Coordinates of C-alpha atoms and ligand atoms in Angstrom, one line a residue:
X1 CA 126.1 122.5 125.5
X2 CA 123.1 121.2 127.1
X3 CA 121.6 123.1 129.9
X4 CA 121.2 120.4 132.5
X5 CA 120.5 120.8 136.2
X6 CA 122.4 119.2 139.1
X7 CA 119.5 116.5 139.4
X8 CA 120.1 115.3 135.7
X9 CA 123.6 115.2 135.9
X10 CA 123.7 113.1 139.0
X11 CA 121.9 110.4 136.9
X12 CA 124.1 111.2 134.1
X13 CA 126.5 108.7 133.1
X14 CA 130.1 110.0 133.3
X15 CA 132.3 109.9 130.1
X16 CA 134.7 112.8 130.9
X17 CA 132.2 114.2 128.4
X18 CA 131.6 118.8 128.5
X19 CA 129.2 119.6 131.3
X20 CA 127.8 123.1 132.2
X21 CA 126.5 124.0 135.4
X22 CA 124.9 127.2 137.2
X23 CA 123.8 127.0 140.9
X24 CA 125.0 128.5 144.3
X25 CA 128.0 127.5 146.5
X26 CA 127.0 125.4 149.7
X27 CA 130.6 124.7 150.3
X28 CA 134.3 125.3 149.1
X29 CA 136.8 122.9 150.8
X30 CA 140.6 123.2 150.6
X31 CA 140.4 125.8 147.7
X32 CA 139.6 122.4 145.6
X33 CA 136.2 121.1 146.6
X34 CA 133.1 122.7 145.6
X35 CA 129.4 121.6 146.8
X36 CA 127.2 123.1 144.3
X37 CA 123.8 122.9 144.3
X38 CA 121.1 124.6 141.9
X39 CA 117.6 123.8 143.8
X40 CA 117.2 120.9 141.3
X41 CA 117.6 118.1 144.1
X42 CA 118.5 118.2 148.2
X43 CA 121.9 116.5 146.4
X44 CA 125.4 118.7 145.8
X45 CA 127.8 117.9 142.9
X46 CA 131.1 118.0 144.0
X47 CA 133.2 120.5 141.5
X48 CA 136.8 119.5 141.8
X49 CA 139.2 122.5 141.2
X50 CA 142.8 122.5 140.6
X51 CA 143.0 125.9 142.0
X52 CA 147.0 126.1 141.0
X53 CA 145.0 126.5 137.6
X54 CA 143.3 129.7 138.4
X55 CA 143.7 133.2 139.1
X56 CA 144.0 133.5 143.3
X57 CA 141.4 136.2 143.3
X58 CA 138.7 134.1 141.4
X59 CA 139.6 131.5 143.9
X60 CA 138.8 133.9 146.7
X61 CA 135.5 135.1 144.8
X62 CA 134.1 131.9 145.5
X63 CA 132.4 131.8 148.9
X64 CA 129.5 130.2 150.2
X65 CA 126.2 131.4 149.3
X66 CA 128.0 132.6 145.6
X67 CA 126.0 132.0 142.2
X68 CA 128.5 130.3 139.7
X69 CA 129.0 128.8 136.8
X70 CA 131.0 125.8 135.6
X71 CA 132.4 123.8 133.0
X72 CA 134.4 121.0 133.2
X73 CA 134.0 117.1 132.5
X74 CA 131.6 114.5 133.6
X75 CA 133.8 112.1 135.5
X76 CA 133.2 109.0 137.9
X77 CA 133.9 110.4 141.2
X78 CA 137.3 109.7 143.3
X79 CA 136.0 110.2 146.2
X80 CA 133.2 108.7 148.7
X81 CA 129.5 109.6 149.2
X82 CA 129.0 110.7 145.0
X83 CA 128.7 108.4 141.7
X84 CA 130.2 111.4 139.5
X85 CA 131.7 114.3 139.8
X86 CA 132.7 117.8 137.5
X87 CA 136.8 118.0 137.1
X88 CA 136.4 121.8 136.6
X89 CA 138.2 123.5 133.5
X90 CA 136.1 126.9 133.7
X91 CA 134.6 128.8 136.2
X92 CA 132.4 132.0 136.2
X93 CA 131.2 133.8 139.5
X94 CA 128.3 135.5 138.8
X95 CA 127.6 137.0 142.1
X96 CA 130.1 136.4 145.2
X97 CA 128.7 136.4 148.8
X98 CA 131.0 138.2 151.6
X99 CA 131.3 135.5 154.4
X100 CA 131.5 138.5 156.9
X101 CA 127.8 139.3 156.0
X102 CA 126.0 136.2 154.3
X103 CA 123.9 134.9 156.8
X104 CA 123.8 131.1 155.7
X105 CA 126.9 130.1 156.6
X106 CA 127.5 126.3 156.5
X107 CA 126.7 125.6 160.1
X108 CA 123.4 124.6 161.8
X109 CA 120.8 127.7 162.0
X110 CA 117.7 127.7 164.0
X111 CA 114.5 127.8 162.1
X112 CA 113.8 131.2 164.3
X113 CA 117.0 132.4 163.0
X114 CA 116.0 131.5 159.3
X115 CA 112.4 133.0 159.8
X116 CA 114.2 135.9 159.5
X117 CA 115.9 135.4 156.8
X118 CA 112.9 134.1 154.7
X119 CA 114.2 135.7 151.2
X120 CA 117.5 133.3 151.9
X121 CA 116.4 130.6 153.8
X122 CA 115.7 128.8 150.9
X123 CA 119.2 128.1 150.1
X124 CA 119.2 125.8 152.5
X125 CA 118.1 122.2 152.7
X126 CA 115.6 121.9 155.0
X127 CA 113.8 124.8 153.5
X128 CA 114.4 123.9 149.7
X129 CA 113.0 120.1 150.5
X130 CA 110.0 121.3 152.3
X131 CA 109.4 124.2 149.2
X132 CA 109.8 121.1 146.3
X133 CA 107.4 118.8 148.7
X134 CA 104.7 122.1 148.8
X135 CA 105.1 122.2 144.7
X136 CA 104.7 118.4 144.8
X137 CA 101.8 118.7 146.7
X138 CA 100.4 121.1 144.5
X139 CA 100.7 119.3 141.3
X140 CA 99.1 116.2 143.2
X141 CA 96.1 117.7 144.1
X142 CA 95.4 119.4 141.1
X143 CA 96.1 115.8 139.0
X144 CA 93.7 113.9 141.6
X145 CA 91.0 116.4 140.9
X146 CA 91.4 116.7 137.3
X147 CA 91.1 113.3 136.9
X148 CA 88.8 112.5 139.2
X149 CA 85.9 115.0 137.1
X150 CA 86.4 117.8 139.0
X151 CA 86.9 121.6 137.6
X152 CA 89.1 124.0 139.0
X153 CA 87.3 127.0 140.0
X154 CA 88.5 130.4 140.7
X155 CA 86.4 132.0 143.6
X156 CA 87.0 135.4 144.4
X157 CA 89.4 136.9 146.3
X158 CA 87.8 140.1 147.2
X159 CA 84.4 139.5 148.5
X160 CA 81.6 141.2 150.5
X161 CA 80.1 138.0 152.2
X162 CA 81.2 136.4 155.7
X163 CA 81.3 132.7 154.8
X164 CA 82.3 131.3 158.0
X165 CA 80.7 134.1 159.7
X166 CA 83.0 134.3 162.3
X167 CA 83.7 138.2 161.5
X168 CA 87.2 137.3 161.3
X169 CA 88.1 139.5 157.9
X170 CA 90.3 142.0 156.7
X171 CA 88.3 144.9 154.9
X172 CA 89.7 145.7 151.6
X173 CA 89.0 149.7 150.7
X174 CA 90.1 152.9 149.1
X175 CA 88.5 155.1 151.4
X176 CA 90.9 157.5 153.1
X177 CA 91.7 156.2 156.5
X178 CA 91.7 159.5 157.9
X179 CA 88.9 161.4 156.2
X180 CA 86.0 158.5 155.8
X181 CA 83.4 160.0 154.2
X182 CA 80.2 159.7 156.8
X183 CA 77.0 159.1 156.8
X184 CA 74.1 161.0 158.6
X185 CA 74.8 158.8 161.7
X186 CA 78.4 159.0 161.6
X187 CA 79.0 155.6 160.4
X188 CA 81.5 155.0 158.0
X189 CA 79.6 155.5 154.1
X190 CA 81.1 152.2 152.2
X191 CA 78.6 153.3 150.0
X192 CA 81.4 155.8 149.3
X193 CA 83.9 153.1 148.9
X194 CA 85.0 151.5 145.6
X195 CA 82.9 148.7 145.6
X196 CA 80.0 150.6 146.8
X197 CA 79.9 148.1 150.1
X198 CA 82.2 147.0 152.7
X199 CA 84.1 144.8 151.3
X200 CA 86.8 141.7 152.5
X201 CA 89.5 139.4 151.9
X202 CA 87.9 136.0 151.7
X203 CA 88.3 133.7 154.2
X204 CA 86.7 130.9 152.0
X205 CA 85.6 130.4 148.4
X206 CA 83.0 127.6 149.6
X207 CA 79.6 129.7 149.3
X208 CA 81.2 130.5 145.3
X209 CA 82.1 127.1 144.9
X210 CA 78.6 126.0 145.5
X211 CA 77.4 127.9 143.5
X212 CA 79.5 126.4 140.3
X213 CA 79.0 122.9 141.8
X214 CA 75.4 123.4 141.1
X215 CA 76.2 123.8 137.5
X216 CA 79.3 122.1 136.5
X217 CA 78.6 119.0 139.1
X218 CA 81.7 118.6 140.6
X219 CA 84.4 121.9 141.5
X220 CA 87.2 122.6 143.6
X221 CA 88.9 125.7 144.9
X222 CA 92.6 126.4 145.7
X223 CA 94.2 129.8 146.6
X224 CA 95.0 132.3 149.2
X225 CA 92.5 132.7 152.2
X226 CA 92.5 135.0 154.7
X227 CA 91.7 135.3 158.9
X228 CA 92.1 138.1 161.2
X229 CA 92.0 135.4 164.2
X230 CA 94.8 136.9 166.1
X231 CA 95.9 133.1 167.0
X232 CA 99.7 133.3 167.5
X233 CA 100.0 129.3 167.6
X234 CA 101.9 127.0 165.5
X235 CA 99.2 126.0 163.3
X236 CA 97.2 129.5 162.3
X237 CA 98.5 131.9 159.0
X238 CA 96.6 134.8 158.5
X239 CA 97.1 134.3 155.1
X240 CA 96.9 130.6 153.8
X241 CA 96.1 128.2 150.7
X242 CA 92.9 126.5 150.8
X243 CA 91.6 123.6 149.0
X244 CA 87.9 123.4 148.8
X245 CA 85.9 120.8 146.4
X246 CA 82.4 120.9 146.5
X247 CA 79.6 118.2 144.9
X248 CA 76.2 118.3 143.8
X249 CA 74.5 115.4 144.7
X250 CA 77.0 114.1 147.8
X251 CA 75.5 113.1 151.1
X252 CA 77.7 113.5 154.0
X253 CA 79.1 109.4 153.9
X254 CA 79.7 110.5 150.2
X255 CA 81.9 113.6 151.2
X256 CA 83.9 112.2 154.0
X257 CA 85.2 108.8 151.5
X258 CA 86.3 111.8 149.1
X259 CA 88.2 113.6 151.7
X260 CA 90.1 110.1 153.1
X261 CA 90.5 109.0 149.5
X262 CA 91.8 112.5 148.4
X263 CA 94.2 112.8 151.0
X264 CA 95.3 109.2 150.8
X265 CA 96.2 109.8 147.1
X266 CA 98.1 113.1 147.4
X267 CA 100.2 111.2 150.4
X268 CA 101.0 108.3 148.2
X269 CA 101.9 110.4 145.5
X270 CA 104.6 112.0 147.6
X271 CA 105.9 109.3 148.6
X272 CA 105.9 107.8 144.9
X273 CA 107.8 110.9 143.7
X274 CA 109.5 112.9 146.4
X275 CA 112.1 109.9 148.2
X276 CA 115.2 111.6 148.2
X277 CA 113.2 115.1 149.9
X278 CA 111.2 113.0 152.5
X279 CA 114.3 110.8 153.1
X280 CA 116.3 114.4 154.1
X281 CA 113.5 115.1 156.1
X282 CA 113.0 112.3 158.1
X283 CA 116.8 111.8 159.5
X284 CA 116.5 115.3 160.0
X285 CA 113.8 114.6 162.2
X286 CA 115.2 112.2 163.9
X287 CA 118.2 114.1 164.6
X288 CA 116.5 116.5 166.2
X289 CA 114.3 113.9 168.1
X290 CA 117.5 113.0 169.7
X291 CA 117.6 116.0 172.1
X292 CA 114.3 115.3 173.6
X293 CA 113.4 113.1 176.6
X294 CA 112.1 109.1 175.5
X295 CA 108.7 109.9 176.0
X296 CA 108.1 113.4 174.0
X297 CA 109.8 111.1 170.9
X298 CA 107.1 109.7 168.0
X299 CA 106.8 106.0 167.6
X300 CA 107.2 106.3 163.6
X301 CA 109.6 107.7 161.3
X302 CA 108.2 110.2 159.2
X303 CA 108.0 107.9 156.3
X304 CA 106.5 105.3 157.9
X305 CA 104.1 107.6 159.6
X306 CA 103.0 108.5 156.1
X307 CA 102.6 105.2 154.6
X308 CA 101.0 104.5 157.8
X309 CA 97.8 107.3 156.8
X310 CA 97.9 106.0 153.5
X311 CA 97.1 102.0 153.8
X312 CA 95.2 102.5 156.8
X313 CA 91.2 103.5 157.3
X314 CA 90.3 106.5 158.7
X315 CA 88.4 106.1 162.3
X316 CA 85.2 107.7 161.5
X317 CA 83.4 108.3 164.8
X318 CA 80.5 111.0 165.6
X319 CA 80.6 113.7 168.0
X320 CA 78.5 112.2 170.7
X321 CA 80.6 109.4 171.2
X322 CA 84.0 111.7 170.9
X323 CA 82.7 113.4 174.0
X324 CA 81.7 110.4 175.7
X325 CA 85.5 108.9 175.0
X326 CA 86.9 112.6 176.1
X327 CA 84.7 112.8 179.6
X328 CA 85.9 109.1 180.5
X329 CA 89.7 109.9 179.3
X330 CA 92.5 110.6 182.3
X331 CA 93.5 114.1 181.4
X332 CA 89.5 115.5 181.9
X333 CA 89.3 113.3 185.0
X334 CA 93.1 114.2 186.1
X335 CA 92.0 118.0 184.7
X336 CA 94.8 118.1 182.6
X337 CA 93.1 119.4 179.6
X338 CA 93.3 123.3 179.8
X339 CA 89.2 123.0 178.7
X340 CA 87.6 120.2 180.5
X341 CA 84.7 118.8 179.0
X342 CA 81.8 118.6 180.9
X343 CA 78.9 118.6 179.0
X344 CA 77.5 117.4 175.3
X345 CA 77.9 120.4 172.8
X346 CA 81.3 121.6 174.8
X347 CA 83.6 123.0 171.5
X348 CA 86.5 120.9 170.8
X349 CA 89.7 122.3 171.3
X350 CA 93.0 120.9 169.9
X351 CA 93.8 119.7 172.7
X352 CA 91.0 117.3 172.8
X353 CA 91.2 116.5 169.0
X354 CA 95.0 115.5 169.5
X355 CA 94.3 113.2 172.3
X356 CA 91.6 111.7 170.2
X357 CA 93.8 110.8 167.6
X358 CA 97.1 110.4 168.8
X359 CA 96.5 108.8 172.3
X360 CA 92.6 107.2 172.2
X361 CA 92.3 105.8 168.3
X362 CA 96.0 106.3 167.6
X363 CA 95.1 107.1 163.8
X364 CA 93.5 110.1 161.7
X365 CA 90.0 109.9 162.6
X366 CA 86.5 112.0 161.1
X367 CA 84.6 113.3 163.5
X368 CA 81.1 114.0 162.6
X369 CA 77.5 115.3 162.9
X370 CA 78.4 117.9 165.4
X371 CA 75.9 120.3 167.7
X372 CA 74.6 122.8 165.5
X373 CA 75.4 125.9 167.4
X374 CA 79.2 125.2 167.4
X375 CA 79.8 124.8 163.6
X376 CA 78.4 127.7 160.5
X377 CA 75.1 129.0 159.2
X378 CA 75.4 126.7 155.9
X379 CA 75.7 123.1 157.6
X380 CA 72.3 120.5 156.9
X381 CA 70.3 120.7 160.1
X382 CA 70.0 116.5 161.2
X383 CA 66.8 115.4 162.0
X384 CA 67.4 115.5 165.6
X385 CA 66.8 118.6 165.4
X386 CA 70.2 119.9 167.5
X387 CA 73.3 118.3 165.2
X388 CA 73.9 119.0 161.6
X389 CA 75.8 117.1 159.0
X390 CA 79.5 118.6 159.6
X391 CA 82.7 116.7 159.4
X392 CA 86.2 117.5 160.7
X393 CA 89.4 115.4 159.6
X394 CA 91.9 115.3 162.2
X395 CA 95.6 114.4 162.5
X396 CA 98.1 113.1 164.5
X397 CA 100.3 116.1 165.4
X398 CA 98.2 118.4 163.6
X399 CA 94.8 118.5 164.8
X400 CA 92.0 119.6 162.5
X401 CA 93.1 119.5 159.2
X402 CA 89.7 119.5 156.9
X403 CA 86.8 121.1 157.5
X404 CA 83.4 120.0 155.9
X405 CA 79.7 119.5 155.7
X406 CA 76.8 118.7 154.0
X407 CA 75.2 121.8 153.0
X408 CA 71.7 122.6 154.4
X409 CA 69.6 122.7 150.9
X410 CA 66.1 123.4 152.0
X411 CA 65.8 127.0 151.7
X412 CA 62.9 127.3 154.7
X413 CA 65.3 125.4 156.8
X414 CA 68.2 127.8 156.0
X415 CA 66.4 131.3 155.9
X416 CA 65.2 129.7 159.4
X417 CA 68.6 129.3 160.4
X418 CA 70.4 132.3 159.0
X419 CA 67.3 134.8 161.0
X420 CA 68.2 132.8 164.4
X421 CA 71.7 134.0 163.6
X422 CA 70.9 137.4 162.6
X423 CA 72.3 136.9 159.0
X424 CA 70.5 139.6 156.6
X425 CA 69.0 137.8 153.9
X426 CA 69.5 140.6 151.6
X427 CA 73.3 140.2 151.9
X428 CA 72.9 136.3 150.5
X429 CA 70.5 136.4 148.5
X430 CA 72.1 135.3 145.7
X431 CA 72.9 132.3 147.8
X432 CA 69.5 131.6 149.1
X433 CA 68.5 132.1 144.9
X434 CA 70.6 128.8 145.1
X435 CA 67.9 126.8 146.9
X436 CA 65.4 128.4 144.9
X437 CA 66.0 127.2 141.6
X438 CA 66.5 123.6 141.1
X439 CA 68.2 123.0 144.7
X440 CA 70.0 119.1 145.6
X441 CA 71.8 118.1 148.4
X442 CA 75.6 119.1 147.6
X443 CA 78.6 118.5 150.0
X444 CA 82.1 119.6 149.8
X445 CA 85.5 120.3 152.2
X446 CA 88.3 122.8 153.2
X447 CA 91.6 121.4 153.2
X448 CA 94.0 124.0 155.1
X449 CA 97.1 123.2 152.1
X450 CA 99.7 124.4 154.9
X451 CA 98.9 121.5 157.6
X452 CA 98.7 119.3 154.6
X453 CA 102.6 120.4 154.1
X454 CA 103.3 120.3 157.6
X455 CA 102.0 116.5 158.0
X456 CA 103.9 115.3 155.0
X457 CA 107.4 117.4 155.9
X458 CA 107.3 116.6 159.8
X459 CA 108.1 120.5 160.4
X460 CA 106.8 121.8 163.7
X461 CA 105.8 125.3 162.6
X462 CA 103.1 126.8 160.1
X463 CA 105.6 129.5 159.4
X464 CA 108.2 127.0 158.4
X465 CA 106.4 125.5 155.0
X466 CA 104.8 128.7 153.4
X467 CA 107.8 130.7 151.4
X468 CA 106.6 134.4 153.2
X469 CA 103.7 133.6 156.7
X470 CA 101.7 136.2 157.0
X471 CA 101.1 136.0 160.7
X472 CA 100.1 138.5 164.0
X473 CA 102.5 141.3 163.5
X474 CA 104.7 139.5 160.6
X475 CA 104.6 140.5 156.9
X476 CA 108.0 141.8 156.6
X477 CA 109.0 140.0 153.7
Ligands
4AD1 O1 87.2 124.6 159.0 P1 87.3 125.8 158.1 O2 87.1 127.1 158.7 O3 86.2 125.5 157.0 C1 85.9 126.4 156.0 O4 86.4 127.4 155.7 C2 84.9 125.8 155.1 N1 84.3 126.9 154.3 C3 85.5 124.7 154.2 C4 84.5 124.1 153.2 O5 83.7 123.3 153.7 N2 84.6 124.4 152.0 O6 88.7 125.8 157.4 C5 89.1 124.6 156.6 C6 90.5 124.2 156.9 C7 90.8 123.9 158.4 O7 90.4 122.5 158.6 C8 92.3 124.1 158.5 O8 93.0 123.0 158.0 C9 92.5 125.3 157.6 O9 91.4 125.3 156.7 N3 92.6 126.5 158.3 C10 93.7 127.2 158.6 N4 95.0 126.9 158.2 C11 96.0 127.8 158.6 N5 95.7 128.9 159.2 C12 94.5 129.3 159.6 N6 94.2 130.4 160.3 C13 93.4 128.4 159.3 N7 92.1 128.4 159.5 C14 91.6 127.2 158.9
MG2 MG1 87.0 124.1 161.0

């Protein structure tokens, strides 16, 4: 018998042909109904059981949360809400699941509750249509790179350079936490230490990444990343995926139309291929929008929200004028922002980038050319002498969801701007070898992949679309 999952058999026509099916109990109704879903699809097949048939004890074997298997026939269903259903003539339980201890009980959990049960919460359907959008997502980037020229490079995990060089790293040694081996000051000897350095989790493969763009023309990263920030907020993972391309020969203009186009195409792929898990989604969006006052409630639906960010431009507007929009806007004059802006080269907080967006433009917009003493060592110094060539894309409900420059390629200019920051050359020097031999202007972007999930899924929380967050006092699982 063909092995065929709960998706395929819902578009199967029914014959009262032999079907086999594995997958876990969401339901059993009346000793006769069985929902039974495998992961396949946010759909159940109903499993009808004529449980006069069987032995009472198998009957009582199978609760919710069990892993089964059944055989029966393919047959147009008698009842409503299905096409077909399985008239059961065999059943195996693999595993049962008490009901006195199984946590996922057919009933409404909160997402707190199911946080901590992340090795189960899966099993449900919130959590399994955000998890098949995430792998959806995946698959789309990867196909919009590779055929747009781009190679898929693996930086480093392990590194012993401070890309963003905001000292936000985990160190990554062997040396014995009580016992460091010193040196004549009574520092800490990495030299000791396995790699014969201090060494860190990355917390970007960019500075790699240009380094292969300069040879193969057109890379991009996507793995794990990793920041000490000890931000307990609804948007920040201490360990989370990161997509970074980078191009040799991009200008700025160049790099911002590849981040609008990128993130256009991976939206509309979604929405192309993932209906039946956005569709889910959105009512239960809705359902939860219910509870809350008129005005706290969004104007779109979650796929129209997405469609919206997919046929429309991005607002692409520079800093200067951003902070001239923010100083004139009611909350800084009302001084309802937490950080009122006052002054040109203020940081932006997400407060600010979320009233951009959501109540000024009321559409992602780019922000760009920012002051240079707010953004990293690596960004192209403008002519002006104070801005470089940065970019930020930012979202409605999200905030800043790319991160991106032009790269400064002049290697005076850079060595200039990595003594003002007291970088050590020696401890780049490969990088700096970069704009030694045969430098270009190169561009490239970070895409953090779990806002990305969050946007398209409409969840709330960071913790809530990554199978196991790594977060401020959190890695249990
Ligand atoms: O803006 P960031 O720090 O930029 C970089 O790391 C650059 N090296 C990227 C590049 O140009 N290649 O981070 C990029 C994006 C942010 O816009 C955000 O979406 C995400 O990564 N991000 C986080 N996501 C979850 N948790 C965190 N703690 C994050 N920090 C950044
Ligand atoms: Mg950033």
């Amino acid at each position: 018998m063909a092995r065929l999952s709960v998706r395929e058999l819902l578009n199967t026509e029914p014959a009262s042909q032999d079907v086999q099916i594995e997958g876990w109990v969401r339901t059993f109704r009346s000793n006769r109904f069985i929902a039974l879903n495998d992961g396949s699809t946010i759909n159940n097949i109903q499993c009808v059981v004529d449980f006069e048939n069987f032995d009472e004890e198998l009957i009582k074997s199978i609760t919710t949360g069990s892993a089964v298997r059944v055989k029966g026939a393919l047959v147009e269903s008698q009842g409503r809400g299905q096409r077909v259903e399985i008239q059961v003539k065999d059943i195996f339980v693999h595993g049962s699941a008490d009901p006195e201890t199984y946590p996922i009980q057919p009933k409404k959990h909160s997402l707190e509750f199911l946080r901590e049960k992340a090795h189960l919460r899966v099993r449900t359907n919130t959590f399994s249509a955000v998890m098949r959008l995430r792998s959806a997502l995946s698959f789309a980037i990867h196909s919009y790179f590779q055929q747009n020229g781009f190679y898929y490079m693996h930086s480093p995990i392990i590194t012993g350079s401070d890309a963003e060089g905001a000292g936000e790293m985990f160190r990554v040694t062997t040396l014995d936490a009580k016992n460091p081996p010193l040196t004549e000051e009574g520092n800490v000897d990495y030299k000791e230490d396995f790699f014969g350095k201090e060494t860190n989790l990355t917390v970007s493969g960019q500075l790699e990444a240009e380094a292969y763009a300069m040879g193969l023309g057109k890379v991009y990263t996507f793995g794990p990343t990793f920041r000490a920030e000890n931000s307990n907020t609804s948007r920040h993972l201490a360990e989370f995926w990161m997509i970074e391309p980078e191009m040799a020969f991009y200008d700025l203009d160049a790099n911002m139309d590849l981040a609008e186009d990128f993130i256009k195409w991976v939206i509309s792929y979604v929405l192309e291929n993932c209906e039946d898990d956005l569709k889910f989604l959105e009512q239960r969006l809705l359902d939860e929008e219910k509870s809350k006052p008129q005005a706290e409630r969004s104007e779109m639906a979650l796929i129209e929200k997405l469609k919206f960010v997919a046929e429309n431009n991005f607002k692409r507007v520079s800093y200067t004028e951003a902070i001239d929009i923010l100083r004139n806007s009611k909350p800084n004059k009302k001084k309802k922002f937490d950080y009122i802006i006052e002054e040109w080269g203020a940081d932006l907080q997400s407060e600010h980038e979320r009233y951009l967006v959501e109540k000024h433009f009321k559409c992602p917009v780019i922000l760009f050319d920012y002051p240079a003493n707010i953004k990293a060592f690596y960004m192209r110094l403008n002519e002006d002498g104070k801005t470089v060539r940065a970019m930020d894309v930012l979202f409605p409900g999200i905030g800043e969801i790319v991160g991106g420059a032009q790269r400064e390629e002049r290697l005076d200019v850079l060595k200039e701007k990595m003594a003002k920051l007291g970088i050590e050359e020696e401890e780049l020097w490969w990088y700096l070898e970069l704009r030694k031999f045969g430098t270009a202007i190169h561009s490239g972007f970070g895409l953090g992949f779990e806002r990305l999930v969050l946007f398209v899924t409409g969840m709330g929380n960071i913790r809530d679309v990554i199978p196991f967050p790594r977060t401020p006092q959190n890695a249990e699982f």
